[in-house]
Amino acid sequence: MDDTTRARLEAAKAHYHEVQEVLSDPQVASNPELLRKYAQELAEWEDVVNHYASYLSLSEELETLKEMAREETDERGWLEQEMDKTRQQLERVEQEIQRLLTPSDPNDSKNVIMEIRAGAGGEEAALFAADLFRLYVRYAERHGWKTELLSVNETDIGGYKEIIFMIEGTGAYSHLKFERGVHRVQRVPVTEAGGRIHTSTVTVAVLPEVEEVEVNIDPDDLRIDTMRSSGAGGQHVNKTESAVRITHIPTGIVVSCQDEKSQLKNRDKAMKVLRARLKNLYDSTQAKEIADERRQQVGTGDRSERIRTYNFPQGRVTDHRVGITLHQLEEVLDGDIEEIISALQAQEQEERLQHES
């Protein structure tokens, strides 16, 4: 380990202990906002500090073994084996430290807002949008995360033209951000009597949840309309004007929510989506980048644009970014996408390390 890395780790350890002391301050403990801030900061550095402690312990152990090998002749063979094992452990710990010190996406620890929309393929695309929604709900359940429906536009036969939902859980964005893009499905639609295989697409956008303090929204910039909620096919599901449509006048962003019977709850959910979209907008530095951001995530929905293909006749799933093909379609649709996510995370990490070097 070079001196620069060691200095960074010593500084991290010192900062970690400082934050521990701050958290023990009664004034901080009684302030929920400060408590959350420092607790999150402590959690962010905990892995680094623990791995550094392991590195120091293993380094000390290796030096002890070397000293023993210099003095012992009868046990030298065993000592050499122990030294080799310790060196391998040190190498693994050092690699993990390097990974942890590499700058990560600042949104990785956040909850996510996901937007799934039917693309090319009509009713079949809408049905597959429902399949993808279930996939992400099951994936969230596997991680112990909570799913909250924000907005839905159903079709008559059980598909979704659009569905927006939040997944709450530590690190949700770090996993699910890789799902943004065009998902292509190849299968015989339930609406197809001739048994021909169709290709349809669904677009997925993934946005980190944004706290109110992160985006300043002027109430005067909002136009809020209320209306009666309606179900698939336009059938009214209640008699009161509980559905909410919020228009952000400066940007033209429109968000609607009708999932709840309470107008207040629908408004709160719509504001969550609006904040996420505005933050995504404001993080871009040029108008062209703003216009391109959503297209980069979801493209046009055309069949030729895809990040992943789900082929039902062959029972396979292919992620085109990392070249992984799994013949486990049913398992994937049941939320078992960890192998794909892990490969994408590893690819992202490698790109970051190359950028750092």
Coordinates of C-alpha atoms in Angstrom, one line a residue:
M1 CA 0.0 0.0 0.0
D2 CA 1.5 3.4 -1.0
D3 CA 1.9 6.3 1.4
T4 CA -0.9 8.4 -0.2
T5 CA -3.5 5.6 0.3
R6 CA -2.3 5.0 3.8
A7 CA -2.6 8.8 4.6
R8 CA -6.1 8.8 3.2
L9 CA -7.0 5.9 5.4
E10 CA -5.6 7.4 8.5
A11 CA -7.6 10.6 7.8
A12 CA -10.7 8.5 7.2
K13 CA -10.2 6.7 10.5
A14 CA -9.7 10.0 12.4
H15 CA -12.8 11.5 10.8
Y16 CA -14.8 8.3 11.6
H17 CA -14.0 8.7 15.3
E18 CA -14.8 12.4 15.2
V19 CA -18.3 11.6 13.8
Q20 CA -18.7 9.0 16.5
E21 CA -18.0 11.7 19.1
V22 CA -20.4 14.1 17.4
L23 CA -23.2 11.4 17.5
S24 CA -22.7 11.1 21.3
D25 CA -23.5 14.8 21.8
P26 CA -27.0 15.1 23.4
Q27 CA -27.8 18.1 21.2
V28 CA -27.2 16.0 18.1
A29 CA -29.0 13.0 19.5
S30 CA -32.1 15.2 20.1
N31 CA -32.1 16.6 16.6
P32 CA -33.5 14.1 14.1
E33 CA -32.2 15.8 11.0
L34 CA -28.6 16.1 12.4
L35 CA -28.8 12.6 13.8
R36 CA -29.8 11.2 10.4
K37 CA -27.0 13.2 8.6
Y38 CA -24.2 12.0 10.9
A39 CA -25.4 8.5 11.2
Q40 CA -25.4 8.2 7.4
E41 CA -21.9 9.7 7.3
L42 CA -20.7 7.2 9.8
A43 CA -22.2 4.3 7.8
E44 CA -20.5 5.5 4.7
W45 CA -17.1 5.3 6.2
E46 CA -17.6 2.2 8.4
D47 CA -16.6 -0.3 5.7
V48 CA -13.4 1.7 4.9
V49 CA -12.4 1.9 8.5
N50 CA -13.1 -1.8 9.2
H51 CA -11.2 -2.9 6.2
Y52 CA -8.3 -0.7 7.2
A53 CA -8.3 -2.2 10.6
S54 CA -8.2 -5.7 9.0
Y55 CA -5.3 -4.6 6.8
L56 CA -3.3 -3.3 9.7
S57 CA -4.0 -6.5 11.7
L58 CA -2.9 -8.8 8.8
S59 CA 0.2 -6.7 8.1
E60 CA 1.2 -7.1 11.8
E61 CA 0.5 -10.8 11.5
L62 CA 2.6 -11.1 8.4
E63 CA 5.6 -9.3 10.1
T64 CA 5.3 -11.7 13.1
L65 CA 5.4 -14.7 10.8
K66 CA 8.4 -13.4 9.0
E67 CA 10.2 -12.9 12.3
M68 CA 9.3 -16.4 13.4
A69 CA 10.6 -17.8 10.0
R70 CA 13.9 -16.0 10.5
E71 CA 14.3 -17.7 13.9
E72 CA 12.7 -21.1 13.4
T73 CA 14.1 -23.8 11.1
D74 CA 11.9 -26.8 11.9
E75 CA 8.6 -25.0 11.3
R76 CA 9.7 -23.0 8.3
G77 CA 7.6 -25.0 5.8
W78 CA 4.4 -24.4 7.8
L79 CA 5.4 -20.7 8.3
E80 CA 5.9 -20.2 4.6
Q81 CA 2.4 -21.6 4.0
E82 CA 0.9 -19.3 6.6
M83 CA 2.7 -16.3 5.1
D84 CA 1.3 -17.1 1.7
K85 CA -2.2 -17.3 3.0
T86 CA -1.8 -14.0 4.9
R87 CA -0.4 -12.3 1.8
Q88 CA -3.4 -13.4 -0.2
Q89 CA -5.7 -12.1 2.5
L90 CA -3.9 -8.8 2.5
E91 CA -4.2 -8.5 -1.3
R92 CA -7.9 -9.1 -1.2
V93 CA -8.4 -6.6 1.6
E94 CA -6.3 -4.0 -0.2
Q95 CA -8.3 -4.5 -3.4
E96 CA -11.5 -4.0 -1.4
I97 CA -10.1 -0.8 0.2
Q98 CA -9.2 0.5 -3.3
R99 CA -12.8 -0.1 -4.4
L100 CA -14.2 1.6 -1.3
L101 CA -12.0 4.6 -1.8
T102 CA -13.1 5.0 -5.4
P103 CA -15.6 7.8 -5.6
S104 CA -19.1 6.4 -5.9
D105 CA -22.4 7.8 -7.3
P106 CA -23.6 10.2 -4.6
N107 CA -27.2 8.9 -5.2
D108 CA -26.3 5.2 -4.6
S109 CA -27.7 5.1 -1.0
K110 CA -31.0 6.7 -2.0
N111 CA -34.5 5.3 -2.6
V112 CA -35.6 5.1 -6.3
I113 CA -38.5 6.2 -8.3
M114 CA -39.1 4.0 -11.3
E115 CA -41.2 4.8 -14.3
I116 CA -42.2 1.9 -16.6
R117 CA -44.0 2.7 -19.9
A118 CA -45.2 0.6 -22.7
G119 CA -43.2 1.3 -25.9
A120 CA -43.6 -0.4 -29.3
G121 CA -46.1 -3.3 -29.4
G122 CA -49.4 -2.0 -28.2
E123 CA -51.3 -4.2 -25.7
E124 CA -48.4 -6.7 -25.6
A125 CA -46.0 -4.0 -24.5
A126 CA -48.4 -3.0 -21.8
L127 CA -48.7 -6.6 -20.6
F128 CA -44.9 -6.8 -20.4
A129 CA -44.8 -3.6 -18.5
A130 CA -46.9 -5.4 -15.9
D131 CA -44.4 -8.3 -15.9
L132 CA -41.5 -5.9 -15.3
F133 CA -43.3 -4.2 -12.5
R134 CA -43.8 -7.6 -10.8
L135 CA -40.1 -8.4 -11.4
Y136 CA -39.0 -5.2 -9.5
V137 CA -41.5 -5.8 -6.7
R138 CA -40.1 -9.3 -6.2
Y139 CA -36.5 -8.0 -6.4
A140 CA -37.3 -5.5 -3.7
E141 CA -38.9 -8.2 -1.6
R142 CA -35.7 -10.3 -1.9
H143 CA -33.8 -7.3 -0.4
G144 CA -36.3 -6.5 2.3
W145 CA -37.2 -3.2 0.5
K146 CA -40.6 -1.5 0.5
T147 CA -42.5 -0.8 -2.8
E148 CA -45.0 2.2 -2.9
L149 CA -47.2 2.7 -5.9
L150 CA -47.3 6.4 -7.0
S151 CA -49.3 6.4 -10.3
V152 CA -50.7 3.9 -12.7
N153 CA -52.5 3.9 -16.1
E154 CA -54.0 0.5 -16.7
T155 CA -55.3 -1.2 -19.9
D156 CA -58.5 -3.2 -20.1
I157 CA -56.7 -6.6 -20.1
G158 CA -54.4 -6.0 -17.1
G159 CA -51.4 -4.3 -18.7
Y160 CA -49.9 -0.9 -17.9
K161 CA -49.5 2.0 -20.3
E162 CA -47.5 3.6 -17.5
I163 CA -46.8 2.8 -13.9
I164 CA -44.7 4.9 -11.5
F165 CA -43.6 3.6 -8.1
M166 CA -41.0 4.1 -5.4
I167 CA -38.7 1.4 -3.9
E168 CA -37.5 2.3 -0.5
G169 CA -34.4 0.6 0.9
T170 CA -30.7 1.3 1.7
G171 CA -28.7 1.1 -1.6
A172 CA -31.8 0.7 -3.8
Y173 CA -30.5 3.2 -6.4
S174 CA -27.1 1.5 -6.5
H175 CA -28.7 -1.7 -7.7
L176 CA -31.7 -0.5 -9.8
K177 CA -30.1 2.4 -11.7
F178 CA -28.8 -0.2 -14.2
E179 CA -32.4 -1.0 -15.2
R180 CA -33.0 2.3 -17.0
G181 CA -33.3 1.9 -20.7
V182 CA -35.3 -0.1 -23.3
H183 CA -36.3 -3.7 -22.4
R184 CA -37.2 -5.9 -25.4
V185 CA -39.5 -8.9 -25.2
Q186 CA -39.9 -11.6 -27.8
R187 CA -42.9 -13.9 -27.3
V188 CA -46.3 -15.0 -28.7
P189 CA -48.8 -12.5 -27.3
V190 CA -51.9 -13.7 -25.5
T191 CA -53.7 -11.4 -28.0
E192 CA -52.3 -13.2 -31.0
A193 CA -54.4 -16.1 -32.3
G194 CA -52.0 -17.1 -35.0
G195 CA -49.1 -18.1 -32.7
R196 CA -46.6 -15.7 -34.2
I197 CA -43.7 -14.4 -32.2
H198 CA -43.9 -10.6 -31.7
T199 CA -41.2 -8.2 -30.5
S200 CA -42.3 -5.4 -28.2
T201 CA -40.5 -2.9 -26.0
V202 CA -41.0 -1.3 -22.6
T203 CA -39.0 1.7 -21.4
V204 CA -37.8 2.1 -17.8
A205 CA -36.6 5.3 -16.2
V206 CA -34.9 5.2 -12.8
L207 CA -34.6 8.4 -10.7
P208 CA -33.1 8.8 -7.2
E209 CA -35.6 10.1 -4.6
V210 CA -35.1 13.8 -3.9
E211 CA -35.6 15.4 -0.5
E212 CA -37.5 18.6 -0.3
V213 CA -34.4 20.5 0.8
E214 CA -32.6 19.4 -2.4
V215 CA -34.9 21.1 -4.8
N216 CA -36.5 24.5 -4.2
I217 CA -40.0 24.6 -5.8
D218 CA -41.8 27.9 -5.8
P219 CA -45.5 27.2 -5.1
D220 CA -46.3 30.0 -7.6
D221 CA -44.7 27.9 -10.3
L222 CA -47.2 25.1 -9.9
R223 CA -50.7 24.7 -11.4
I224 CA -52.6 22.0 -9.5
D225 CA -55.7 20.5 -11.0
T226 CA -58.0 18.0 -9.3
M227 CA -60.4 15.6 -11.0
R228 CA -62.2 12.3 -10.4
S229 CA -60.0 9.2 -10.4
S230 CA -60.8 6.8 -13.2
G231 CA -59.9 3.1 -13.8
A232 CA -59.1 1.2 -16.9
G233 CA -61.3 2.1 -19.8
G234 CA -62.4 5.4 -18.1
Q235 CA -64.6 3.8 -15.4
H236 CA -64.8 6.1 -12.4
V237 CA -63.5 4.4 -9.3
N238 CA -64.8 7.0 -6.8
K239 CA -67.1 10.0 -6.8
T240 CA -64.8 12.6 -5.3
E241 CA -62.1 14.7 -7.0
S242 CA -59.2 12.9 -5.4
A243 CA -56.9 12.6 -8.5
V244 CA -54.3 15.3 -8.7
R245 CA -52.4 16.7 -11.7
I246 CA -49.5 19.0 -11.0
T247 CA -47.9 21.1 -13.8
H248 CA -44.6 22.8 -13.2
I249 CA -45.1 25.9 -15.4
P250 CA -41.4 26.9 -16.0
T251 CA -40.4 23.5 -17.3
G252 CA -43.7 22.1 -18.5
I253 CA -43.3 18.9 -16.5
V254 CA -46.7 17.3 -15.7
V255 CA -47.3 14.7 -13.0
S256 CA -50.5 13.0 -12.3
C257 CA -51.5 10.7 -9.4
Q258 CA -54.8 9.0 -8.7
D259 CA -53.8 5.9 -6.8
E260 CA -55.0 7.0 -3.4
K261 CA -58.6 8.0 -2.4
S262 CA -57.2 11.0 -0.5
Q263 CA -56.4 14.1 -2.5
L264 CA -53.7 15.0 0.0
K265 CA -51.9 11.7 -0.4
N266 CA -52.1 11.9 -4.2
R267 CA -50.6 15.3 -4.1
D268 CA -47.8 14.2 -1.8
K269 CA -47.0 11.3 -4.2
A270 CA -47.1 13.5 -7.2
M271 CA -44.7 16.0 -5.6
K272 CA -42.2 13.2 -4.9
V273 CA -42.2 12.4 -8.7
L274 CA -42.0 16.1 -9.6
R275 CA -39.0 16.7 -7.3
A276 CA -37.2 13.7 -8.7
R277 CA -37.8 14.8 -12.3
L278 CA -36.8 18.4 -11.5
K279 CA -33.6 17.3 -9.8
N280 CA -32.8 15.2 -12.8
L281 CA -33.4 18.2 -15.0
Y282 CA -31.4 20.7 -12.8
D283 CA -28.4 18.3 -12.6
S284 CA -27.9 18.7 -16.3
T285 CA -25.7 21.7 -17.2
Q286 CA -27.0 22.5 -20.7
A287 CA -30.4 22.6 -22.3
K288 CA -29.4 19.9 -24.8
E289 CA -28.3 17.6 -22.0
I290 CA -31.6 18.1 -20.3
A291 CA -33.5 17.1 -23.4
D292 CA -31.2 14.1 -24.0
E293 CA -31.2 12.8 -20.4
R294 CA -34.5 10.9 -20.6
R295 CA -33.8 9.8 -24.2
Q296 CA -30.5 8.4 -22.9
Q297 CA -32.4 6.4 -20.3
V298 CA -35.4 5.2 -22.4
G299 CA -34.6 6.1 -26.0
T300 CA -37.6 6.3 -28.3
G301 CA -38.9 2.9 -27.3
D302 CA -38.0 1.6 -30.8
R303 CA -37.4 -2.2 -31.0
S304 CA -33.8 -1.7 -32.2
E305 CA -32.8 0.1 -29.0
R306 CA -32.4 -2.2 -26.0
I307 CA -30.4 -2.9 -22.9
R308 CA -31.9 -6.3 -22.3
T309 CA -33.9 -8.9 -24.3
Y310 CA -36.3 -11.4 -22.8
N311 CA -36.8 -14.3 -25.3
F312 CA -39.7 -16.5 -24.2
P313 CA -39.5 -19.2 -26.9
Q314 CA -35.9 -20.0 -25.9
G315 CA -36.4 -19.2 -22.2
R316 CA -33.4 -16.9 -22.1
V317 CA -32.5 -13.3 -21.0
T318 CA -29.6 -11.4 -22.5
D319 CA -28.2 -8.2 -21.1
H320 CA -26.5 -6.5 -24.0
R321 CA -24.2 -4.2 -22.0
V322 CA -22.2 -6.9 -20.3
G323 CA -22.9 -9.8 -22.7
I324 CA -24.6 -12.0 -20.2
T325 CA -27.1 -14.6 -21.3
L326 CA -29.1 -16.6 -18.7
H327 CA -31.4 -19.5 -19.6
Q328 CA -33.4 -18.7 -16.5
L329 CA -36.3 -16.6 -17.8
E330 CA -38.8 -17.6 -15.2
E331 CA -36.4 -17.0 -12.3
V332 CA -35.5 -13.6 -13.7
L333 CA -39.1 -12.6 -14.1
D334 CA -39.5 -13.6 -10.5
G335 CA -37.0 -11.0 -9.5
D336 CA -33.7 -13.0 -9.6
I337 CA -31.6 -10.5 -11.5
E338 CA -28.7 -10.4 -9.0
E339 CA -26.2 -12.0 -11.3
I340 CA -26.9 -9.3 -14.0
I341 CA -26.8 -6.5 -11.5
S342 CA -23.5 -7.7 -10.0
A343 CA -21.9 -7.8 -13.4
L344 CA -23.1 -4.3 -14.2
Q345 CA -21.8 -3.0 -10.8
A346 CA -18.4 -4.7 -11.5
Q347 CA -18.3 -3.0 -14.9
E348 CA -19.1 0.4 -13.4
Q349 CA -16.5 -0.1 -10.7
E350 CA -13.8 -1.1 -13.3
E351 CA -14.6 2.0 -15.3
R352 CA -14.3 4.2 -12.2
L353 CA -11.0 2.7 -11.3
Q354 CA -9.7 3.3 -14.8
H355 CA -10.9 6.9 -14.6
E356 CA -9.1 7.3 -11.3
S357 CA -5.8 6.0 -12.6

